[in-house]
Amino acid sequence: MLSQPCCLNTHLTCAVCIPIFLPLTVLFLICLSRSPEASLFQWPPPLPSADQLWDPLAPVLLLGWFALHAVIYLMPLGKVSEGLVLRDGTRLKYPINGFHGLCISGVFLMLLLGLGAPLGYLFELLLPLAVCAIAVSFLFSIYLYIRSFWAPSHALALGGNTGNPLYDFFIGRELNPRIGDFDLKYFCELRPGLIGWVVINLGMLMKEVELRGSPSLAMILVNSFQLLYVADALWNEEAVLTTMDIVHDGFGFMLVFGDLAWVPFTYGLQAAFLVVHPQTLSSLKAAAIIALNGIGYYIFRQSNSQKNQFRRDPTHPSVTRLETIATATGKRLLVSGWWGLVRHPNYLGDLLMALAWSLPCGFSYLLPYFYVIYFTVLLIHREARDERQCRAKYGLAWDTYCRRVPYRIFPYIY
Ligand code: NDP
């Protein structure tokens, strides 16, 4: 519950402004990526005409895409895992078949390409698709808000029930809204938006082929790096069951919009940018960028796996040789290995990858660096929030960890 008035006011201002500001930002960034200047500071900004914003094909494609993934979700593929224990002592079951969803989507797209479907048309459809995804996010969040009033009190998120309709709509009232066994939050978290992101990237690549006969090295790198990231997230889908999004946060506009509109339409801006602003990349530069992405991925995957393994089974041979410190909660903290390098090695790896996704776009424009700049701010803020929670949870043991491992994300810098 929000108790302090100034805190409430700040949160309320965010809850009112963000649903207006962020959708406009998505549309603005797409418009910029295809304007010749592609400057974040250009004035007046490039405004789209009404017919650029709407195409009747967009809602058909978007709803068809959601339906395809809903069907895959319901197919008896992969294993079924249990989430963490809920307040009423029960545990929900989740199908772990997101990676199947990616593979089936891949086969489906290859078939479409084989049949001559003009996938490059996604470039023209990008704005109408984003408009529809934003509209779906609003309508879906309103549905979630209304249905939450029929949910039992133990099914509500602790942070999303202040009584202020705007704030609760934004943060989300219900923790795990479901239709039967179909978990709406878990479904949206990694599937239609995340897989949609790499499909949009493929569409941009095909547009480049249409325009220039073959995809550029820069476009191939951006597509491959981001596909690796998405495939990794889906391969490790089970890990999402212990994240803050699933465990603590209600399902409201913030998550819905983030999953369905923000991620697919802003994370892949580099590919859309490259269609209009082609870049030549020497083999040497490409090799350096591939190495950077490889190093980032290695740090990201190894550190996340090390902590997940340690939390799941601290007696596993891969983690028993690591140094740890005890905490009053009974849980231990790693102070060597990746978690002895900095306090958030997984963020470090993620940020190195984010930089590698922008570098193929050269240094003449700031726009392709939007993701790495936004992501740095997001992860610094997330790190501070996690740090506060860990200090509250582990007290003195956390202070000892901070003394042993003084840097948060970047060794010797931050
Ligand atoms: P983390 O995986 O970083 O988990 C933080 C938690 O880990 C802490 O709350 C604590 O929980 C535990 N922990 C912290 N230090 C230690 C230690 N020394 N030893 C053992 N356990 C420790 O959380 P996130 O969900 O923020 O990040 C997960 C991944 O997702 C990251 O790689 C991140 O980069 C990525 N991410 C990507 C985003 C995107 O948009 N692309 C957005 C957000 C995250 P406890 O002790 O309770 O287990």
Coordinates of C-alpha atoms and ligand atoms in Angstrom, one line a residue:
M1 CA 0.0 0.0 0.0
L2 CA 1.2 3.5 -0.7
S3 CA 1.1 5.4 2.6
Q4 CA 3.2 8.6 2.2
P5 CA 1.4 11.4 0.3
C6 CA 4.5 12.6 -1.6
C7 CA 5.3 9.1 -2.6
L8 CA 1.7 8.5 -3.7
N9 CA 1.7 11.7 -5.7
T10 CA 4.9 10.8 -7.6
H11 CA 3.7 7.3 -8.3
L12 CA 0.3 8.8 -9.4
T13 CA 2.0 11.2 -11.8
C14 CA 3.9 8.4 -13.4
A15 CA 0.8 6.3 -13.6
V16 CA -1.0 9.1 -15.5
C17 CA 1.9 10.3 -17.7
I18 CA 3.5 7.0 -18.7
P19 CA 0.5 5.5 -20.5
I20 CA 0.4 8.7 -22.6
F21 CA 4.1 9.3 -23.0
L22 CA 5.4 5.8 -23.8
P23 CA 3.0 4.9 -26.6
L24 CA 3.8 8.2 -28.2
T25 CA 7.5 7.5 -27.8
V26 CA 7.1 4.1 -29.6
L27 CA 5.5 5.8 -32.6
F28 CA 8.0 8.7 -32.5
L29 CA 11.0 6.3 -32.5
I30 CA 9.6 4.3 -35.5
C31 CA 9.0 7.5 -37.4
L32 CA 12.5 8.7 -36.6
S33 CA 14.1 5.4 -37.6
R34 CA 12.8 5.9 -41.2
S35 CA 13.4 9.6 -41.6
P36 CA 16.6 10.5 -43.4
E37 CA 17.9 12.7 -40.6
A38 CA 17.0 10.1 -37.9
S39 CA 17.9 12.7 -35.3
L40 CA 16.4 12.5 -31.8
F41 CA 16.7 16.3 -31.6
Q42 CA 15.2 17.1 -35.0
W43 CA 12.5 19.8 -34.8
P44 CA 9.7 19.7 -35.8
P45 CA 9.7 15.9 -35.4
P46 CA 8.7 13.8 -38.4
L47 CA 5.0 13.3 -38.0
P48 CA 3.2 10.4 -39.8
S49 CA 0.1 11.1 -41.9
A50 CA -3.1 9.3 -40.9
D51 CA -2.8 6.7 -43.7
Q52 CA 0.7 5.8 -42.5
L53 CA -0.8 4.9 -39.1
W54 CA -3.6 2.6 -40.2
D55 CA -3.7 -0.5 -42.4
P56 CA -6.6 -3.0 -42.1
L57 CA -4.1 -5.8 -42.4
A58 CA -2.4 -4.8 -39.2
P59 CA -5.1 -5.9 -36.7
V60 CA -5.7 -9.1 -38.7
L61 CA -2.0 -10.0 -38.5
L62 CA -1.7 -9.0 -34.9
L63 CA -4.7 -11.0 -33.7
G64 CA -3.7 -13.9 -35.9
W65 CA -0.2 -13.8 -34.3
F66 CA -1.7 -13.8 -30.7
A67 CA -4.0 -16.7 -31.7
L68 CA -1.2 -18.8 -33.1
H69 CA 0.8 -18.4 -29.9
A70 CA -2.2 -19.1 -27.7
V71 CA -2.7 -22.4 -29.6
I72 CA 1.0 -23.3 -29.2
Y73 CA 0.7 -22.5 -25.5
L74 CA -2.1 -24.9 -25.1
M75 CA -0.5 -27.7 -27.1
P76 CA 0.9 -30.6 -25.0
L77 CA 4.5 -29.8 -25.8
G78 CA 7.4 -29.6 -23.3
K79 CA 7.2 -30.1 -19.6
V80 CA 5.0 -28.5 -17.0
S81 CA 6.6 -26.6 -14.1
E82 CA 5.3 -25.2 -10.9
G83 CA 5.7 -21.6 -9.9
L84 CA 6.7 -20.4 -6.4
V85 CA 4.3 -20.9 -3.5
L86 CA 1.5 -18.4 -3.5
R87 CA 0.1 -16.6 -0.4
D88 CA -2.7 -19.2 -0.1
G89 CA -0.1 -22.0 0.0
T90 CA -0.8 -23.3 -3.6
R91 CA 1.5 -23.4 -6.6
L92 CA 0.4 -22.7 -10.2
K93 CA 1.4 -24.9 -13.1
Y94 CA 3.0 -23.4 -16.2
P95 CA 3.7 -25.1 -19.6
I96 CA 7.4 -24.6 -20.6
N97 CA 6.9 -24.6 -24.3
G98 CA 8.0 -21.1 -25.4
F99 CA 11.0 -22.4 -27.2
H100 CA 8.7 -24.7 -29.2
G101 CA 6.7 -21.5 -30.0
L102 CA 9.8 -19.9 -31.4
C103 CA 10.7 -23.0 -33.5
I104 CA 7.1 -23.4 -34.8
S105 CA 7.0 -19.7 -35.7
G106 CA 10.4 -20.2 -37.5
V107 CA 9.0 -23.1 -39.6
F108 CA 5.8 -21.2 -40.3
L109 CA 7.8 -18.1 -41.5
M110 CA 10.1 -20.2 -43.7
L111 CA 7.0 -21.8 -45.3
L112 CA 5.6 -18.3 -45.9
L113 CA 8.8 -17.2 -47.5
G114 CA 8.9 -20.3 -49.6
L115 CA 5.4 -19.5 -50.8
G116 CA 6.7 -16.0 -51.8
A117 CA 5.0 -14.0 -49.0
P118 CA 6.3 -10.4 -49.1
L119 CA 7.7 -10.4 -45.5
G120 CA 9.4 -7.1 -46.3
Y121 CA 6.0 -5.4 -46.2
L122 CA 6.4 -5.5 -42.5
F123 CA 8.5 -2.4 -42.9
E124 CA 5.5 -0.5 -44.3
L125 CA 3.2 -2.1 -41.6
L126 CA 5.4 -1.2 -38.7
L127 CA 3.5 1.9 -37.7
P128 CA 0.0 0.4 -38.1
L129 CA 1.1 -2.7 -36.2
A130 CA 2.5 -0.6 -33.4
V131 CA -0.7 1.5 -33.3
C132 CA -2.7 -1.8 -33.0
A133 CA -0.4 -3.2 -30.3
I134 CA -0.9 0.0 -28.3
A135 CA -4.7 -0.2 -28.7
V136 CA -4.7 -3.9 -27.7
S137 CA -2.5 -3.0 -24.6
F138 CA -5.1 -0.4 -23.5
L139 CA -8.1 -2.7 -24.1
F140 CA -6.5 -5.7 -22.5
S141 CA -5.4 -3.7 -19.5
I142 CA -9.0 -2.4 -19.0
Y143 CA -10.3 -6.0 -19.2
L144 CA -7.7 -7.0 -16.6
Y145 CA -8.6 -4.2 -14.3
I146 CA -12.3 -4.9 -14.5
R147 CA -12.0 -8.7 -14.0
S148 CA -9.7 -8.2 -11.0
F149 CA -12.7 -7.1 -8.9
W150 CA -14.0 -10.7 -9.1
A151 CA -10.7 -12.1 -7.9
P152 CA -10.3 -13.4 -4.3
S153 CA -8.2 -11.1 -2.1
H154 CA -5.3 -13.6 -1.9
A155 CA -5.0 -13.4 -5.7
L156 CA -4.3 -9.7 -5.7
A157 CA -0.8 -8.2 -6.0
L158 CA 0.2 -6.4 -2.8
G159 CA 1.4 -3.3 -4.6
G160 CA -1.5 -2.8 -7.0
N161 CA -4.4 -2.2 -4.7
T162 CA -4.1 1.3 -3.4
G163 CA -7.8 2.1 -4.2
N164 CA -6.7 4.7 -6.8
P165 CA -8.1 3.5 -10.1
L166 CA -5.5 5.1 -12.3
Y167 CA -2.5 3.8 -10.3
D168 CA -4.0 0.3 -9.9
F169 CA -4.9 0.2 -13.6
F170 CA -1.2 1.0 -14.4
I171 CA 0.5 -1.3 -11.9
G172 CA -2.1 -4.1 -12.1
R173 CA -4.4 -5.5 -9.4
E174 CA -4.4 -9.2 -10.0
L175 CA -1.2 -11.2 -9.6
N176 CA -1.8 -14.2 -11.9
P177 CA -5.0 -13.6 -14.0
R178 CA -6.0 -16.8 -15.7
I179 CA -8.8 -18.0 -18.0
G180 CA -9.0 -21.6 -16.9
D181 CA -5.4 -22.9 -16.9
F182 CA -4.3 -20.2 -19.4
D183 CA -2.1 -17.8 -17.5
L184 CA -2.4 -14.4 -19.2
K185 CA 0.7 -12.7 -17.6
Y186 CA 3.0 -15.7 -18.2
F187 CA 1.8 -16.0 -21.8
C188 CA 2.5 -12.3 -22.6
E189 CA 5.8 -12.2 -20.8
L190 CA 8.0 -14.0 -23.3
R191 CA 5.9 -15.1 -26.3
P192 CA 3.9 -12.9 -28.7
G193 CA 6.1 -9.7 -28.1
L194 CA 9.5 -11.3 -27.8
I195 CA 9.1 -13.6 -30.7
G196 CA 7.3 -10.8 -32.6
W197 CA 10.4 -8.7 -32.1
V198 CA 12.6 -11.2 -34.1
V199 CA 9.9 -11.6 -36.8
I200 CA 9.9 -7.8 -37.3
N201 CA 13.7 -8.0 -37.6
L202 CA 13.3 -10.7 -40.3
G203 CA 10.8 -8.4 -42.1
M204 CA 13.4 -5.6 -42.1
L205 CA 16.0 -8.0 -43.5
M206 CA 13.7 -9.0 -46.2
K207 CA 12.9 -5.3 -47.0
E208 CA 16.7 -4.8 -47.4
V209 CA 16.8 -7.8 -49.8
E210 CA 13.9 -6.2 -51.8
L211 CA 15.7 -2.8 -52.0
R212 CA 19.3 -3.9 -52.4
G213 CA 19.3 -7.5 -53.6
S214 CA 20.9 -9.0 -50.5
P215 CA 21.0 -8.4 -46.7
S216 CA 23.9 -6.3 -45.4
L217 CA 26.4 -7.7 -42.9
A218 CA 25.2 -5.1 -40.4
M219 CA 21.6 -6.3 -40.8
I220 CA 22.7 -10.0 -40.5
L221 CA 24.6 -9.2 -37.3
V222 CA 21.6 -7.3 -35.7
N223 CA 19.2 -10.1 -36.6
S224 CA 21.5 -12.9 -35.4
F225 CA 22.4 -11.2 -32.1
Q226 CA 18.8 -10.5 -31.2
L227 CA 17.6 -13.9 -32.3
L228 CA 20.3 -15.5 -30.0
Y229 CA 19.0 -13.3 -27.1
V230 CA 15.4 -14.2 -27.7
A231 CA 16.2 -17.9 -28.2
D232 CA 18.2 -17.9 -24.9
A233 CA 15.3 -16.3 -23.0
L234 CA 12.9 -18.9 -24.3
W235 CA 15.3 -21.8 -23.8
N236 CA 15.5 -20.8 -20.2
E237 CA 11.8 -19.9 -19.9
E238 CA 11.5 -21.7 -16.6
A239 CA 13.7 -19.0 -15.0
V240 CA 10.9 -16.4 -15.6
L241 CA 8.8 -18.1 -12.9
T242 CA 11.0 -16.7 -10.2
T243 CA 11.3 -13.1 -11.6
M244 CA 9.7 -10.1 -9.9
D245 CA 7.3 -9.7 -12.8
I246 CA 5.7 -13.1 -12.2
V247 CA 6.2 -13.3 -8.4
H248 CA 5.4 -9.8 -7.1
D249 CA 4.0 -7.5 -9.8
G250 CA 0.3 -7.3 -10.7
F251 CA -0.7 -7.6 -14.4
G252 CA -1.6 -4.1 -15.4
F253 CA -0.9 -1.6 -18.2
M254 CA 2.8 -1.4 -17.3
L255 CA 3.6 -5.0 -18.0
V256 CA 1.0 -5.5 -20.8
F257 CA 2.3 -2.5 -22.8
G258 CA 5.9 -3.4 -22.0
D259 CA 5.4 -7.0 -23.3
L260 CA 3.2 -6.4 -26.3
A261 CA 4.3 -2.9 -27.6
W262 CA 7.5 -1.6 -26.1
V263 CA 9.7 -4.7 -26.5
P264 CA 8.8 -5.7 -30.1
F265 CA 8.7 -2.1 -31.5
T266 CA 11.7 -0.4 -29.7
Y267 CA 14.2 -3.2 -29.0
G268 CA 14.7 -3.9 -32.7
L269 CA 15.0 -0.3 -33.9
Q270 CA 18.4 -0.9 -35.3
A271 CA 17.0 -3.2 -38.0
A272 CA 14.4 -0.7 -39.0
F273 CA 17.1 2.0 -39.0
L274 CA 19.4 0.0 -41.3
V275 CA 16.7 -0.3 -44.0
V276 CA 16.8 3.4 -44.6
H277 CA 20.4 4.1 -43.5
P278 CA 22.5 1.3 -44.9
Q279 CA 26.0 0.8 -43.3
T280 CA 29.0 -0.9 -44.7
L281 CA 31.0 -2.9 -42.2
S282 CA 34.5 -4.2 -42.6
S283 CA 35.2 -7.9 -41.7
L284 CA 37.6 -6.7 -39.0
K285 CA 34.9 -4.4 -37.4
A286 CA 32.3 -7.2 -37.7
A287 CA 34.7 -9.7 -36.0
A288 CA 35.2 -7.2 -33.1
I289 CA 31.5 -6.7 -32.7
I290 CA 30.8 -10.4 -32.8
A291 CA 33.5 -10.9 -30.1
L292 CA 31.9 -8.2 -28.0
N293 CA 28.5 -9.8 -28.3
G294 CA 30.0 -13.2 -27.5
I295 CA 31.8 -12.0 -24.4
G296 CA 28.6 -10.2 -23.2
Y297 CA 26.5 -13.3 -23.9
Y298 CA 29.1 -15.5 -22.0
I299 CA 29.1 -13.3 -18.9
F300 CA 25.2 -13.0 -19.0
R301 CA 24.5 -16.7 -19.4
Q302 CA 27.2 -18.0 -17.1
S303 CA 26.4 -15.6 -14.2
N304 CA 22.6 -16.2 -14.5
S305 CA 23.1 -19.9 -14.6
Q306 CA 25.5 -19.9 -11.7
K307 CA 23.1 -18.0 -9.5
N308 CA 20.1 -20.1 -10.6
Q309 CA 22.0 -23.3 -10.0
F310 CA 23.1 -22.1 -6.5
R311 CA 19.6 -21.1 -5.6
R312 CA 18.0 -24.3 -6.9
D313 CA 20.6 -26.7 -5.4
P314 CA 23.5 -25.2 -3.4
T315 CA 25.1 -28.7 -3.1
H316 CA 25.5 -29.1 -6.9
P317 CA 29.2 -29.8 -7.7
S318 CA 29.4 -26.7 -10.0
V319 CA 28.7 -24.4 -7.1
T320 CA 30.1 -26.1 -4.0
R321 CA 33.6 -24.8 -4.6
L322 CA 32.4 -21.2 -4.5
E323 CA 32.8 -19.0 -1.5
T324 CA 29.6 -17.9 0.2
I325 CA 28.5 -16.0 3.3
A326 CA 25.6 -16.8 5.6
T327 CA 22.6 -14.6 6.1
A328 CA 20.1 -14.5 8.9
T329 CA 17.4 -15.8 6.6
G330 CA 19.2 -19.1 6.2
K331 CA 19.9 -18.4 2.5
R332 CA 23.6 -17.8 1.6
L333 CA 25.1 -15.2 -0.8
L334 CA 27.8 -16.0 -3.3
V335 CA 30.9 -13.9 -2.9
S336 CA 33.2 -15.5 -5.5
G337 CA 32.8 -16.7 -9.0
W338 CA 30.8 -14.3 -11.2
W339 CA 29.0 -12.8 -8.2
G340 CA 32.4 -12.0 -6.7
L341 CA 33.4 -9.9 -9.7
V342 CA 30.5 -7.3 -9.4
R343 CA 27.2 -7.4 -7.6
H344 CA 25.3 -7.7 -10.9
P345 CA 27.5 -9.5 -13.4
N346 CA 24.3 -10.5 -15.4
Y347 CA 23.6 -6.8 -16.0
L348 CA 27.1 -6.3 -17.2
G349 CA 26.8 -9.0 -19.8
D350 CA 23.4 -7.8 -20.9
L351 CA 24.8 -4.3 -21.4
L352 CA 27.8 -5.5 -23.4
M353 CA 25.4 -7.3 -25.7
A354 CA 23.1 -4.2 -26.0
L355 CA 26.2 -2.2 -27.2
A356 CA 27.1 -4.9 -29.7
W357 CA 23.6 -4.6 -31.2
S358 CA 24.0 -0.9 -31.9
L359 CA 27.6 -0.8 -33.2
P360 CA 26.8 -2.4 -36.6
C361 CA 24.8 0.9 -37.2
G362 CA 28.0 3.0 -37.1
F363 CA 28.7 6.2 -35.2
S364 CA 26.9 8.8 -37.3
Y365 CA 23.5 8.5 -35.6
L366 CA 22.4 8.4 -32.0
L367 CA 19.1 6.7 -32.7
P368 CA 20.4 3.1 -33.0
Y369 CA 22.0 3.6 -29.5
F370 CA 18.6 4.3 -28.0
Y371 CA 18.3 0.8 -26.7
V372 CA 21.6 0.6 -25.0
I373 CA 21.1 4.1 -23.4
Y374 CA 17.6 3.2 -22.2
F375 CA 18.7 -0.2 -21.0
T376 CA 21.6 1.3 -19.0
V377 CA 19.2 3.6 -17.2
L378 CA 16.7 0.8 -16.7
L379 CA 19.3 -1.6 -15.2
I380 CA 20.9 1.0 -13.0
H381 CA 17.5 1.8 -11.6
R382 CA 16.7 -1.9 -11.3
E383 CA 20.0 -2.6 -9.6
A384 CA 19.3 0.1 -7.0
R385 CA 15.8 -1.3 -6.4
D386 CA 17.2 -4.8 -6.0
E387 CA 19.9 -3.5 -3.7
R388 CA 17.3 -1.9 -1.4
Q389 CA 15.3 -5.1 -1.3
C390 CA 18.4 -7.2 -0.6
R391 CA 19.6 -4.9 2.2
A392 CA 16.1 -5.1 3.8
K393 CA 16.2 -8.9 3.4
Y394 CA 19.8 -9.7 4.4
G395 CA 20.8 -6.7 6.6
L396 CA 24.4 -7.0 7.9
A397 CA 25.2 -9.9 5.6
W398 CA 24.4 -7.7 2.6
D399 CA 26.7 -4.9 3.9
T400 CA 29.5 -7.5 4.3
Y401 CA 28.8 -8.6 0.6
C402 CA 29.0 -5.0 -0.5
R403 CA 32.4 -4.5 1.3
R404 CA 33.7 -7.7 -0.3
V405 CA 32.3 -6.9 -3.8
P406 CA 32.4 -3.1 -3.9
Y407 CA 31.3 -2.6 -7.6
R408 CA 27.7 -2.9 -8.7
I409 CA 27.8 -3.5 -12.4
F410 CA 31.0 -2.3 -14.0
P411 CA 34.3 -3.4 -12.4
Y412 CA 36.3 -0.5 -11.1
I413 CA 33.8 2.0 -12.5
Y414 CA 30.3 1.6 -10.9
Ligands
NDP1 P1 18.7 -11.0 -10.9 O1 18.8 -12.3 -11.7 O2 19.9 -10.1 -11.0 O3 18.4 -11.4 -9.4 C1 18.6 -10.5 -8.3 C2 18.5 -11.4 -7.1 O4 19.5 -12.4 -7.1 C3 18.5 -10.7 -5.8 O5 17.3 -10.2 -5.4 C4 18.9 -11.9 -4.8 O6 17.7 -12.6 -4.6 C5 19.8 -12.7 -5.7 N1 21.2 -12.4 -5.5 C6 21.8 -11.2 -5.5 N2 23.1 -11.3 -5.2 C7 23.3 -12.6 -5.0 C8 24.5 -13.3 -4.6 N3 25.7 -12.7 -4.4 N4 24.4 -14.6 -4.3 C9 23.2 -15.2 -4.5 N5 22.1 -14.6 -4.9 C10 22.1 -13.3 -5.1 O7 17.4 -10.2 -11.3 P2 16.7 -9.6 -12.6 O8 15.4 -10.2 -12.7 O9 16.9 -8.1 -12.5 O10 17.6 -10.0 -13.9 C11 17.6 -11.3 -14.5 C12 18.2 -11.2 -15.9 O11 17.2 -10.5 -16.8 C13 19.4 -10.3 -16.0 O12 20.4 -11.0 -16.8 C14 19.0 -9.0 -16.6 O13 20.0 -8.4 -17.3 C15 17.8 -9.5 -17.5 N6 16.8 -8.4 -17.7 C16 16.5 -8.1 -19.0 C17 15.6 -7.1 -19.3 C18 15.3 -6.7 -20.7 O14 14.4 -5.9 -20.9 N7 16.1 -7.2 -21.7 C19 14.9 -6.4 -18.2 C20 15.3 -6.9 -16.8 C21 16.2 -7.8 -16.6 P3 17.6 -13.9 -3.6 O15 18.7 -13.7 -2.6 O16 16.2 -13.7 -2.9 O17 17.6 -15.1 -4.4

